[in-house]
Amino acid sequence: MNDQPSPRMPVAELQAFVTSIFMAAGLGEDDARTMAGSLVAADLRGTHSHGVIRLPFLVDRLLQGGANRQPDIRVVNEAPGTALLDGDRALGALTATRAMELAIEKAATQGIGFVTARNSDFIGTCAHYAMMALPRNMIGIAWTNGFPGMAPWGGRSNTIGNNPIAFAAPSLSHGPIVLDMALSVAAGGRIRLAAKNGEKIPNDWLVDSKGQPTDDPQALAAGGALLPLGYKGYGLAVFGEILCGVLTGSRILSEIPAWFKDTDSAIGNGHLHIAIDIARFVEPEAFKLRIDGMVSLLKATPLMPEVREILLPGERAWRTQQQQEKDGIPVPLPVAADLQALARRLGVKAPFSAFYSFL
Amino acid sequence: MNDQPSPRMPVAELQAFVTSIFMAAGLGEDDARTMAGSLVAADLRGTHSHGVIRLPFLVDRLLQGGANRQPDIRVVNEAPGTALLDGDRALGALTATRAMELAIEKAATQGIGFVTARNSDFIGTCAHYAMMALPRNMIGIAWTNGFPGMAPWGGRSNTIGNNPIAFAAPSLSHGPIVLDMALSVAAGGRIRLAAKNGEKIPNDWLVDSKGQPTDDPQALAAGGALLPLGYKGYGLAVFGEILCGVLTGSRILSEIPAWFKDTDSAIGNGHLHIAIDIARFVEPEAFKLRIDGMVSLLKATPLMPEVREILLPGERAWRTQQQQEKDGIPVPLPVAADLQALARRLGVKAPFSAFYSFL
C-alpha cells in the first residue's frame, strides 16, 4: 500500500474544506479563505511540509489562544514607500498577506513598497507572498524571522532562526523564477524524516550536543544543532533578525517560541515584504523576454556528470503546480487521517472518506 | 624579509597618492577622490584584494578607453522611491557612489530608496556603499552583477557571476554589522593564491574541466569552474542577475567581459543600492541598543570545539579598520613596486621609497 500513489483531491475542494475548518475555529470567512489559500498554495508548489499538513497546529494556535481569532491588523508607522504593521497576534499568513498587498499598492505609486510587520506569527512559505507581486508585473521579496532552530557560525546550539527568504520574478514563457530558501544547509524536516526512516545524513548538516559533526539524524532531537549554510548563511540569518526583528521591534533569536509547540503563546516574530514595479525601470514585456533569454543562456551551460538539466530556481515547483492544478493535490493517508480527526473535533464535514473509505 | 611585517602608510597619505594617480589618468579631482576613497576603504577593512592593488587595472581601463574619463552619470528613469541611473561607462565606484547617495536622499523622504544603475563597470567592495547609509541612521544594501566566474548549480563552466551582495546596519557599541559576500563557496582569489603557493584546496570549491571535484587549485586556470554555495548560492546569483542586470537593462551572464582583462571594452554590468530609514520603523537609538543585545545573545551561544568566539558579520573587518586608522595601512613590497612603476609611468611622485629605499 505504501507503494501506491496517494489519491488526489481537486484544488478547489481542498481549499473549501480548509476554509471551513478555519471558520469553525473562529476566523471570519475572508480570513479563513486567506489562510486556506496560503496552505493550499504551498501544497500546489509541492512544498507539502508547509501545506495542509500544518492545519492542526494552526487551529491549535487559534483554540489555545496563542493566535488572535479576531485580530485588528493595523499600520503603526508609515512613510510614502514604507510601513510597519502590527499583526495583533493574527495567524502570520493574514498579516503577511496584508503587508504584501500594501507593499504592492505602494510600489504602484512609489516604484517600491517596503512593508514590515511585528507582533506576528508563523507565515508559512515566503514564496507565496513574493509571488503575489507577479500578476502586477512586479518583483516580490518576502523574509521572516522565526524560532531559533539553527546554530550561528562557530556555535553548537540552536540560538538563531534559519530565517527563510523568497524572491520572485516573472518570465514570458518559463513560469516564474522563484527562490525560497532557509539559511541552514538542510531543512530540519529532512533530518527528522531521515531519523524516522533510520537513514544516515551527510556530515555537514548537523553537529551533536558536543559540537561534533555527525551523520546520525537522531542527534538533532538529542540536543544537536542544525548547521548554517557556511558563514554566509549565518550572516544572512543575522540580517534576517535585523530586518524582520530589530527593525520592526519584534522578538528575535531565543525570545521567539516554537509556533508548533507553544500553541498558547504569542510568537511575536516579524517579517518583511518588498514589491518592485518593473515598469519604473524597464518595459515589463522586454524584462520578461530578457528573463527567457537568461534562462536559455543558463540552460546552455555544459553539465556536470549525471546532471540532466540546469534548473532555474522554482522551476520544479512550477512544473508541480501546473500538474496539480490539472490533476489535484495528493493527500497521503496519515495527512487525511489527521485532517479527518480535526474535522470531527470541530464538527465539520470532511471529504476524505471518498478516498479512504475506512476513515 | 618575507617574514617581516609590511611597512604601514598613513591612510591620508595613501588616499592623496591614489587621488593624484587617478587625476593623472584623466579624472576630475572630485571623481579621483571618490575612486581613491573606494579603494582605500577596502584596504582599511582588510579586504586588500579589492584595495589599492587594483589601481593599475583601473588606470588601464581609463587609459585604454574601456572606462569613460569624463562621464555624464544621469538619471534615466525615476519614481519617488526608485531610480535607474546610466553610468555612461564611468568607473563603477563613481556610479555606485552616486546611486547610493541618491538612495539615501530618497530614503530620507520616502522611508526607502531603491536606486539601480546600468552601463556601469566594476564597483569594488559592495560593503563600501552599504556602509554609506550608516551615518544617516539607515540600513544599507548593495548588490552587483559581474563577469561570469562561477558555475550554475549542476553546470561545469563559469557561466554566471558570483554577484556579491552587502548589508550594513549600525550598532551602539559593537561597530557596524556588515555582511559582504560573493555567492561561490570560496573566492577565486583564494584559489589562485593556493595555486601560487602549491597548496591543496577543499574538494567542494572547484570542479575540473570535466566536471569532477578536485583539490588541485591549478584546475581553475585549466578550464575548471568555481562552485556556487549550493543551489541556494546559485539561486541568489540568479536574482543578482535579475535585479542588477535584467531590471536595469544591463548586460548579464556571458555578455559581461572581465574588467581586469578587457581594459579597452565597456563592461556594461549593473548594480543596486538600497537605503532604509530606521526612524520610519523604530527609534534609531533603541534599534542600535537592540542590535547590541542581539550581539550579546549570539556571543553567549555554546562554542564548537576549538572556536574561541562567535563573531558577527563584519566584526573582524571593523577591528582591522580601527587598528589601521591608527597605525596605517600595510603596503607589501610587490604592491609598492607596482604602484611605484605606475606612478613613474604617469609622472606622479610616489611615496614608497620612504619604506623601500631601493624603489
Tab-separated table of C-alpha atoms in Angstrom, chain B residues 48 65 105 257:
chain	number	residue	atom	x	y	z
B	48	HIS	CA	43.276	44.077	0.374
B	65	GLY	CA	39.235	53.508	-23.191
B	105	GLU	CA	18.362	61.022	-0.255
B	257	PRO	CA	33.640	40.985	-20.163
